[in-house]
Coordinates of C-alpha atoms in Angstrom, one line a residue:
X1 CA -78.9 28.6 -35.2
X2 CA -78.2 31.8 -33.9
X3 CA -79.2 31.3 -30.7
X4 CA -77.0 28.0 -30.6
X5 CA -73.7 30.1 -31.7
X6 CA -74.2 32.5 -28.6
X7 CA -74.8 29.5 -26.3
X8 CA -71.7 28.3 -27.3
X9 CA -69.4 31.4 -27.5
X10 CA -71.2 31.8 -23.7
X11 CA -70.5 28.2 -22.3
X12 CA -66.5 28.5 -23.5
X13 CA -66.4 32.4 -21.8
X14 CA -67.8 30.8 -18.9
X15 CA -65.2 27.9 -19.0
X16 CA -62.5 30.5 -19.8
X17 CA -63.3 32.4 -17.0
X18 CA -63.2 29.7 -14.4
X19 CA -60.6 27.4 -15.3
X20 CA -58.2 29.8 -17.1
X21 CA -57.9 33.5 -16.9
X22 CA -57.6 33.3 -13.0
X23 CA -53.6 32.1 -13.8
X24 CA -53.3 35.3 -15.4
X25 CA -54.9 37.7 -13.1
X26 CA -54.2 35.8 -9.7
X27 CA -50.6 36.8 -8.1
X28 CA -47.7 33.7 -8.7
X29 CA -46.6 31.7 -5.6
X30 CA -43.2 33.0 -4.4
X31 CA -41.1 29.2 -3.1
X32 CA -40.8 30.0 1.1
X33 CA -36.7 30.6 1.2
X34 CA -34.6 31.6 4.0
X35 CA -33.1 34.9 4.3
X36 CA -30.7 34.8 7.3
X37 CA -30.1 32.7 10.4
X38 CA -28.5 32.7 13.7
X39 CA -26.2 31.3 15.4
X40 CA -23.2 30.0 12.6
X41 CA -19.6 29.2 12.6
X42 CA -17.8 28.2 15.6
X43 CA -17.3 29.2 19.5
X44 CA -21.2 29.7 19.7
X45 CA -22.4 30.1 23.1
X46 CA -24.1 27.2 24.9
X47 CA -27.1 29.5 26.1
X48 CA -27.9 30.5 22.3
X49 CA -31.4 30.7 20.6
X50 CA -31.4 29.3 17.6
X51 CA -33.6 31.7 14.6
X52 CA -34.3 31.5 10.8
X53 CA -36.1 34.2 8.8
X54 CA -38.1 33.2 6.2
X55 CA -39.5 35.1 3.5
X56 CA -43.0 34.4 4.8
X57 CA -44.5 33.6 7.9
X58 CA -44.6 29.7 8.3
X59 CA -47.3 27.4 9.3
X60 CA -46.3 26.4 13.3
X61 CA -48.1 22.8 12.5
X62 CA -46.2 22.1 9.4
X63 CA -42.9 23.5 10.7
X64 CA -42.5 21.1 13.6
X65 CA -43.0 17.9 11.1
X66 CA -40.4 19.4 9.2
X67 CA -37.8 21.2 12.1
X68 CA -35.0 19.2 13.4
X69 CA -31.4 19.6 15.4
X70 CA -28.9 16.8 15.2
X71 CA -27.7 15.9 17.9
X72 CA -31.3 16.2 19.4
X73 CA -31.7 19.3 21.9
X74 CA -35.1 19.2 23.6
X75 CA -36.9 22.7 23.2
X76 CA -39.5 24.9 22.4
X77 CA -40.5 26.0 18.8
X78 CA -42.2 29.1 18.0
X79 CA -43.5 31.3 15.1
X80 CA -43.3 35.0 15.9
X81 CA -44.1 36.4 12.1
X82 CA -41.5 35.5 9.4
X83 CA -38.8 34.7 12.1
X84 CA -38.8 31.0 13.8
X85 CA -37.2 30.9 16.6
X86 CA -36.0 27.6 18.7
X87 CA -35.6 28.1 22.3
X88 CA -33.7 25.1 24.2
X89 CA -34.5 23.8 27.5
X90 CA -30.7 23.8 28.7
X91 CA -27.8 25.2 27.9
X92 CA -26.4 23.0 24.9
X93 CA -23.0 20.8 25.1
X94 CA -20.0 22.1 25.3
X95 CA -17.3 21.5 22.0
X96 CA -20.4 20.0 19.8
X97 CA -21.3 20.5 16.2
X98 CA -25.1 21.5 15.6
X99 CA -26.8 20.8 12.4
X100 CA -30.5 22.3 12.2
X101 CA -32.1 20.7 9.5
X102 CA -35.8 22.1 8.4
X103 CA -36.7 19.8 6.0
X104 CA -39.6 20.4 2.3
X105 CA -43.0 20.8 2.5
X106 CA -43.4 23.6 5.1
X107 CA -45.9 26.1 4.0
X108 CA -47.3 29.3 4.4
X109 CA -50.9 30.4 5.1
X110 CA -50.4 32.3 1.7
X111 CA -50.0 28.3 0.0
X112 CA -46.2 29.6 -0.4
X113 CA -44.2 25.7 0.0
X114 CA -40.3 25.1 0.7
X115 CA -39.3 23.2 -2.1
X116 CA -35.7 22.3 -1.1
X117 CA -34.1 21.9 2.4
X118 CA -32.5 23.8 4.7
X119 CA -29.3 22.5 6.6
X120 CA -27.3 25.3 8.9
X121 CA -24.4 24.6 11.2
X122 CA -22.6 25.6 13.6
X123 CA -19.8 24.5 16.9
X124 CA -20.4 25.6 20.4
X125 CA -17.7 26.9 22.2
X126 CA -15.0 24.8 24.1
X127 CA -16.3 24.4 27.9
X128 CA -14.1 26.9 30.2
X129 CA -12.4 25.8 33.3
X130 CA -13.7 25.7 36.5
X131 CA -12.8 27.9 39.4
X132 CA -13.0 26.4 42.7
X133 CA -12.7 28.7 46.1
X134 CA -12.1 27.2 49.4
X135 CA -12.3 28.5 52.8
X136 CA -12.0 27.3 56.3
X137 CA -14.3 27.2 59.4
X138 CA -17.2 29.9 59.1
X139 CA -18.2 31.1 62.8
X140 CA -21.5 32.6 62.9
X141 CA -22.2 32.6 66.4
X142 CA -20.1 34.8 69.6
X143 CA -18.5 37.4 67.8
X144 CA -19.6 37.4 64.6
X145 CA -23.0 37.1 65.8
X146 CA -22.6 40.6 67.9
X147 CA -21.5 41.9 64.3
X148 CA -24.0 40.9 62.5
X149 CA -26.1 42.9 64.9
X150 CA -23.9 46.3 65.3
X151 CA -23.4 46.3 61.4
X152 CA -25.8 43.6 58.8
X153 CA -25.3 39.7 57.1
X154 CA -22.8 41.8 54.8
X155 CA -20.2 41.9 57.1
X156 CA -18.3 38.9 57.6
X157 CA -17.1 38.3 54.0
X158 CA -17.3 42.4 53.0
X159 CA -13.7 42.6 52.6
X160 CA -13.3 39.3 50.7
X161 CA -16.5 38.3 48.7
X162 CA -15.4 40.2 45.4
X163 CA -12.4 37.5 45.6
X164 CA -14.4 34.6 46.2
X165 CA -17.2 35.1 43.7
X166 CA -14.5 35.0 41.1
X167 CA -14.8 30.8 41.8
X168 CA -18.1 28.7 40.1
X169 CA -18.1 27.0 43.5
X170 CA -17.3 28.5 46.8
X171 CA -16.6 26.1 49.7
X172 CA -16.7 26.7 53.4
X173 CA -16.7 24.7 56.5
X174 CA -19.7 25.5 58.6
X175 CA -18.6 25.5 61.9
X176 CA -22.2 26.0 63.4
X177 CA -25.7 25.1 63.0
X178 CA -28.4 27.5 62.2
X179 CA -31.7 27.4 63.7
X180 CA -33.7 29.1 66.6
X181 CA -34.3 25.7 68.1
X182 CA -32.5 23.0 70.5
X183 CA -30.1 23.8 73.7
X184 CA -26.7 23.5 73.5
X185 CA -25.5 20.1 75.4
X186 CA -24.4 20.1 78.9
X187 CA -20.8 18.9 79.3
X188 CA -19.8 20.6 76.1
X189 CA -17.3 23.4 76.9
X190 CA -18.0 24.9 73.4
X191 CA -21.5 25.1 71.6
X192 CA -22.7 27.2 69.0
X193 CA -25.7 28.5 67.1
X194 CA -26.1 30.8 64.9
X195 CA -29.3 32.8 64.1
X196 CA -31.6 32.1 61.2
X197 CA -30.9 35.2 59.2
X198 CA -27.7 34.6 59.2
X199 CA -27.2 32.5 56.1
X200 CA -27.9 35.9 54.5
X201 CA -24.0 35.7 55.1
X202 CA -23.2 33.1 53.2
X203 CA -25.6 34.1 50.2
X204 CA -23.8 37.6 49.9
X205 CA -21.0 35.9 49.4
X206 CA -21.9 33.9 47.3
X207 CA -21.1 30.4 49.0
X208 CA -23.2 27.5 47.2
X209 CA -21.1 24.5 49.1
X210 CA -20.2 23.7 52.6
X211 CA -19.5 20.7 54.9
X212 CA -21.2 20.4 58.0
X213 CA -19.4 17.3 59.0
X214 CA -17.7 18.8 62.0
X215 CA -17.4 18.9 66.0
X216 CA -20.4 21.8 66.5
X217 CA -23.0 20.3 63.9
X218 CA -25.0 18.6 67.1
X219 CA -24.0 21.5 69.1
X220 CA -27.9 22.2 69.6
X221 CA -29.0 18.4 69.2
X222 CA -31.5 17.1 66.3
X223 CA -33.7 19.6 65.7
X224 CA -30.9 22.4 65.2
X225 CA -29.3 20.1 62.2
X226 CA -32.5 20.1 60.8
X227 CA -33.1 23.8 60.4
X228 CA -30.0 23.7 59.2
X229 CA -30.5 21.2 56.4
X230 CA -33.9 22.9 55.5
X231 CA -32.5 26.4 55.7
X232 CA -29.3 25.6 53.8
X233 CA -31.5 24.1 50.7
X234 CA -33.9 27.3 51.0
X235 CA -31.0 29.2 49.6
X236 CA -29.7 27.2 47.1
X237 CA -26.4 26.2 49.6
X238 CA -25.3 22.7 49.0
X239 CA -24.2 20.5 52.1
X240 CA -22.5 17.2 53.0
X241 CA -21.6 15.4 55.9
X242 CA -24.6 15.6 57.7
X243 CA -28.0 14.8 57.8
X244 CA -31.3 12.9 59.5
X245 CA -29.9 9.4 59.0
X246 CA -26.9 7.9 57.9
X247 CA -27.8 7.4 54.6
X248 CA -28.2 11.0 54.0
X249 CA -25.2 12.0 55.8
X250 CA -23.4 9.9 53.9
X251 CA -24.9 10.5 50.1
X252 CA -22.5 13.3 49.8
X253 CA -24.1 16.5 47.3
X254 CA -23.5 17.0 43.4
X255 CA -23.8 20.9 42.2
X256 CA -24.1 21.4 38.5
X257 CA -22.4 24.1 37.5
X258 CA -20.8 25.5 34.2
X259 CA -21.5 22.4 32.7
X260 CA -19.5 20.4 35.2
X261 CA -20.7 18.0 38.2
X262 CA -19.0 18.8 41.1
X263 CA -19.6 16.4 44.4
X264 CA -19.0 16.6 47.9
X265 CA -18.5 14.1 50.8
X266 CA -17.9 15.2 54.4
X267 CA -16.6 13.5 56.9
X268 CA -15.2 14.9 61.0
X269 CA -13.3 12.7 63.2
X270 CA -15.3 12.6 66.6
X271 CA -12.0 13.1 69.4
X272 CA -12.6 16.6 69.6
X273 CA -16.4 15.7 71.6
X274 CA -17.0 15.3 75.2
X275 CA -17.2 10.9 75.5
X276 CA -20.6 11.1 76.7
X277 CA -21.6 12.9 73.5
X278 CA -20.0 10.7 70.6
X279 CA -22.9 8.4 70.1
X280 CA -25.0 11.5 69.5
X281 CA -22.9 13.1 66.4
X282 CA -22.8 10.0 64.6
X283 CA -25.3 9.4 62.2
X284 CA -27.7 6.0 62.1
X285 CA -30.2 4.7 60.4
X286 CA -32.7 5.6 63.2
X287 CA -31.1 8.9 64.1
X288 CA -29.8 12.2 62.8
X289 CA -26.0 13.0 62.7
X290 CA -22.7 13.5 61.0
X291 CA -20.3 11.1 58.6
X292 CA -17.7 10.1 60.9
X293 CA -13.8 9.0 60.0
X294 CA -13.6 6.1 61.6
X295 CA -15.7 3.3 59.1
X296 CA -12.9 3.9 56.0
X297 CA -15.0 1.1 53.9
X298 CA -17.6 3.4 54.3
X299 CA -16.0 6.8 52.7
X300 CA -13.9 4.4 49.9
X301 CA -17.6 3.5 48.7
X302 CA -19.1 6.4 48.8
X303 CA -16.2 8.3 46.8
X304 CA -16.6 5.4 44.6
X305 CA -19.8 6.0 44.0
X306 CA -19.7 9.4 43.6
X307 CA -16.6 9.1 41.3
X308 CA -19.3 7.3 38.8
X309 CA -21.8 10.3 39.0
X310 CA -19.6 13.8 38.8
X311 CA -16.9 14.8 37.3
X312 CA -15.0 16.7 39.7
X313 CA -15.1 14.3 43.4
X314 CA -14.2 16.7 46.6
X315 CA -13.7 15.3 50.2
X316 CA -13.8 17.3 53.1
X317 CA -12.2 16.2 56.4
X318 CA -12.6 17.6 59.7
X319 CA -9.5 16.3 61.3
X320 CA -6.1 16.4 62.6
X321 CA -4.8 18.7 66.2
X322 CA -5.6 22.3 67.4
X323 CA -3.4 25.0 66.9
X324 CA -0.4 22.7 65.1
X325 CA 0.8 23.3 61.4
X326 CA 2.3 19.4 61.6
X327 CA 0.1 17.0 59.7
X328 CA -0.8 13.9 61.9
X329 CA 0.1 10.6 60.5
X330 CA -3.5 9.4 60.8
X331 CA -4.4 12.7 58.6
X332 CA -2.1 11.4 55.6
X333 CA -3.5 8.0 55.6
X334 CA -6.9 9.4 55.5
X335 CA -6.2 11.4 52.5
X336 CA -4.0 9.1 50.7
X337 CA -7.2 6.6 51.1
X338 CA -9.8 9.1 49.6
X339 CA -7.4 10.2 46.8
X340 CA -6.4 6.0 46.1
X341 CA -10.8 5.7 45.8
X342 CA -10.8 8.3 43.5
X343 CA -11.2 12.1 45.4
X344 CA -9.7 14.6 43.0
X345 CA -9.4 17.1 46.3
X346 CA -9.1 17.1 49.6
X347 CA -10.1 19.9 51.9
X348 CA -9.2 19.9 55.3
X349 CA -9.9 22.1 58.5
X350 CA -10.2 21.6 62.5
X351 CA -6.8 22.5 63.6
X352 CA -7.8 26.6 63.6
X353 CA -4.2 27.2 62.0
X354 CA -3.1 26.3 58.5
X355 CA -0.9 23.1 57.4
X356 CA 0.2 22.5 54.3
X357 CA -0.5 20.8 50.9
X358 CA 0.6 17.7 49.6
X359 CA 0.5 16.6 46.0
X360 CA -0.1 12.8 46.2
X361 CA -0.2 10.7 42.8
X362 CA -0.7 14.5 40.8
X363 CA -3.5 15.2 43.3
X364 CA -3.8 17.9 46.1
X365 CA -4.5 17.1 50.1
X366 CA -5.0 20.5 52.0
X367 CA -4.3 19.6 55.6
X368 CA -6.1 22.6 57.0
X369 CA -7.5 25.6 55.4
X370 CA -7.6 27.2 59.2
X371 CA -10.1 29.7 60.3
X372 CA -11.9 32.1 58.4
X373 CA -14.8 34.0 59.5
X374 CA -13.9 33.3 63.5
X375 CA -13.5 35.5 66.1
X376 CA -9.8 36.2 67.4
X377 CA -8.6 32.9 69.8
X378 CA -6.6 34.6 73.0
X379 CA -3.0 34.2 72.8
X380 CA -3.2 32.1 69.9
X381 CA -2.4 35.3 66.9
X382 CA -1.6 32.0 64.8
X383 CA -5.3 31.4 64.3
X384 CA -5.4 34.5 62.2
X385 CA -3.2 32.7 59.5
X386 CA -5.4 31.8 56.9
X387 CA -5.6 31.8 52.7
X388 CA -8.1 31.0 50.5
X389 CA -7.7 28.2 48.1
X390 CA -8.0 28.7 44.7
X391 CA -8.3 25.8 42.1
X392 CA -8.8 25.2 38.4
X393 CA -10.2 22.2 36.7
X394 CA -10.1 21.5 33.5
X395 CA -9.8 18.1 31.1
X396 CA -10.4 15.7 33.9
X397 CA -7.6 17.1 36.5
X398 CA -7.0 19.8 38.6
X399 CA -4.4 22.0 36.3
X400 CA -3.5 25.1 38.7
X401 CA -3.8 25.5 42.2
X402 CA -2.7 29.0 44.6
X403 CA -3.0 30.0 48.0
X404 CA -4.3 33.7 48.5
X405 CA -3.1 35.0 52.1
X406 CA -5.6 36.2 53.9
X407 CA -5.7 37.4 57.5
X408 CA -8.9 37.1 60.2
X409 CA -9.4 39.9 61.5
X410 CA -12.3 40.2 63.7
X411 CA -14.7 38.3 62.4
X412 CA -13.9 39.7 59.1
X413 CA -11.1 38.4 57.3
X414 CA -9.3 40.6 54.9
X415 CA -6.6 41.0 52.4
X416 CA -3.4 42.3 53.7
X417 CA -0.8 44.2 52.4
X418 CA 2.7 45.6 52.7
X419 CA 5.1 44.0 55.5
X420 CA 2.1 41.9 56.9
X421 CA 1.6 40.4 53.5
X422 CA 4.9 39.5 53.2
X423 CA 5.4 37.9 56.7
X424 CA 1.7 36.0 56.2
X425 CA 3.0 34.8 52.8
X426 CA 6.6 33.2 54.3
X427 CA 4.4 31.8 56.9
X428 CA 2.2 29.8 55.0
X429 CA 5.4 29.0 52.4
X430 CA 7.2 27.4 55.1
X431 CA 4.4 24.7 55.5
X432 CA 5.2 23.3 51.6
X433 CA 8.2 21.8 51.7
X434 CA 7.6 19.8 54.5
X435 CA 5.5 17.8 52.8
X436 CA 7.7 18.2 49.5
X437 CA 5.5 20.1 48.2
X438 CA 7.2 22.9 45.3
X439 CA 6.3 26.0 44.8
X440 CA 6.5 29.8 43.4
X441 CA 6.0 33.2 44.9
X442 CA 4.1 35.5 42.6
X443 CA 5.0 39.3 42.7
X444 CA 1.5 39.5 44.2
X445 CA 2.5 37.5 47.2
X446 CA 0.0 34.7 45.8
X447 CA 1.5 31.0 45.9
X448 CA 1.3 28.9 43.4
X449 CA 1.7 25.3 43.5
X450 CA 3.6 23.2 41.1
X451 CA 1.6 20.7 39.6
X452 CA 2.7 18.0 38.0
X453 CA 2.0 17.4 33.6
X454 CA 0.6 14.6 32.1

């Protein structure tokens, strides 16, 4: 009997100390809660991280069944102790409200278990305007060349590139091919080349568009334009206008930037080349060259196909007459076409001098942007005229637009002051109002055009 009891009194220790006494002596369960998170509230930037520290490190494989951001952002999701942290892929959308949801059941190594959601919210920022700067022809070859070798690749925009990197995309007309290759065409009184390191000029100044659509692209034939082509996309420099068939010249080129898409077509008019030489600068199917003026079907389709794809559609036309600040009638019809397809700019250059700017159905036409990087023309102190454009787009339209004067100099333009800003600044003022263009002076000497509002 005895031996019965303590059989007994052992069997219910031994259930006792199995099934019950370890919820007295084994440590509770704390619920997984969140202590703080990042980003919240509004004007958030779009290249945030998204983080939420918990009270306890969280399992990586339950957290993703549980972690989601409405609207979706594709991303990577890591675990670095008690902190998650969600790392996008891209910058985020502009003006959009976030909710980050992580949802019950995500647990801890410890067996620790979120028993409630988590939803936290917050509003990016409003998407800033863009700043477009535009320049005339570049020259990299005679003069600047023989600078580039007495000083370095800094020199040609030294005196200016503090000014232009204040734009998101900085324009030029390149007025040259580089490459090593090719011979420059007999019966060409003109041809230029410039050497390979010097796009090392246009990276220091932080150019990331230009037009090659001009009257020295097949200055050194085929295999010139494309080193030029391959050389230009080595450093991240969008082009247009050009290219080894037709189909690439005229594709035009779309730059992402601050959010925005920003395209570029390019075409030159074809007068300006020896007779003998026309067939070679216009692109085919079968053959490298330029975009040429004269098929207008051609350019209304390809801004119209453009205009589907980017926000912001930019034409570039190498046109008009040397050394005159009177727009040709055959330059306002072009422009009036591209802007009636859809162009929300147009940038001209050829003529070496500046014309003026129209505003055409709330839209600006620049006639000619003149020369820029160029070396001084002989008798022609005109061709040192020149001004850098300076736009800004916003809300679907173009909503401020100034001309800074700048002068040439050799090979190095600059910004100039005193009585030779002033007397630059009425120059380029008298070429408004000709085409009824209004404006105002700033006490800076800058001009700003008057835009119409919606």
């Amino acid at each position: 009997m005895k031996k019965r009891k303590r059989l007994f009194i052992f069997i219910v220790s031994l259930v006792l100390t199995i099934l019950v006494l370890p919820k007295f002596f084994s440590p509770t369960k704390q619920p997984l809660e969140l202590l703080t998170f990042s980003p919240q509230g509004e004007k958030v930037d779009v290249d945030t991280v998204i983080t939420l520290e918990l009270t306890a490190p969280p399992d990586i494989a339950t957290l993703e069944q549980h972690f989601t951001i409405n609207p979706a952002v594709p991303g990577q999701l890591t675990v670095d102790d008690s902190t998650i942290l969600f790392t996008p892929e891209a910058p985020l959308q502009y003006s959009t409200h976030y909710a980050v949801t992580v949802t019950e059941g995500v647990q801890t190594k410890q067996g620790s278990v979120l028993d409630e959601p988590l939803t936290l919210a917050f509003t990016t920022t409003d998407q800033p305007p863009l700043t477009i700067m535009a320049m005339g022809d570049i020259m990299l070859d005679q003069l600047t060349r023989q600078k580039l070798k007495e000083y370095d690749p800094t020199y040609p925009f030294l005196r200016v590139k503090e000014l232009l990197k204040q734009g998101d995309v900085i324009f030029g007309n390149l007025e040259t091919p580089i490459s090593a290759r090719g011979t420059p065409l007999a019966g060409k009184k003109y041809t230029f080349s410039a050497a390979p390191f010097s796009v090392q000029c246009l990276e220091d100044a932080g150019i990331n568009m230009v037009s090659l659509a001009n009257n020295h692209i097949m200055d050194y034939g085929e295999e010139a334009l494309s080193d030029t082509l391959n050389i230009l996309a080595e450093h991240n420099i969008t082009s247009a206008g050009a290219g080894m068939n037709s189909t690439q010249a005229h594709s035009g080129t779309i730059l992402e930037i601050q959010g925005y898409r920003v395209a570029l077509l390019a075409y030159t008019d074809d007068f300006a080349v020896p007779a003998q030489h026309r067939a070679l600068w216009q692109a085919s199917e079968q053959k490298p060259g330029a975009a040429i003026v004269h098929d207008t079907n051609r350019i209304k389709a390809d801004i119209q196909r453009l205009r589907t794809k980017a926000d912001l559609v930019m034409v570039s036309f190498h046109w008009g007459y040397e050394y005159t600040t009177n727009v040709a009638a055959e330059q306002q019809k072009l422009g009036h076409l591209a802007i009636d397809a859809g162009a929300d700019l147009i940038l001209g250059h050829h003529p070496h001098v500046p014309q003026g700017v129209e505003i055409y159905k709330g839209k600006p036409i620049v006639y000619s942007l003149s020369n820029f990087v160029f070396y001084p023309f002989a008798n022609r102190p005109e061709t040192q005229d020149t001004f850098i454009l300076q736009a800004k787009y916003e809300n679907g339209r173009i909503t401020a637009l100034s001309l800074i004067p700048i002068l040439g100099g050799n090979s190095q333009p600059y910004l100039p002051q005193g009585q030779e800003l002033d007397a630059l600044t009425s120059r380029l003022a008298q070429l408004l109002p000709r085409l009824g263009t209004s404006f105002e002076v700033t006490t800076d000497s800058i001009i700003q055009i008057k835009l119409p509002v919606d």
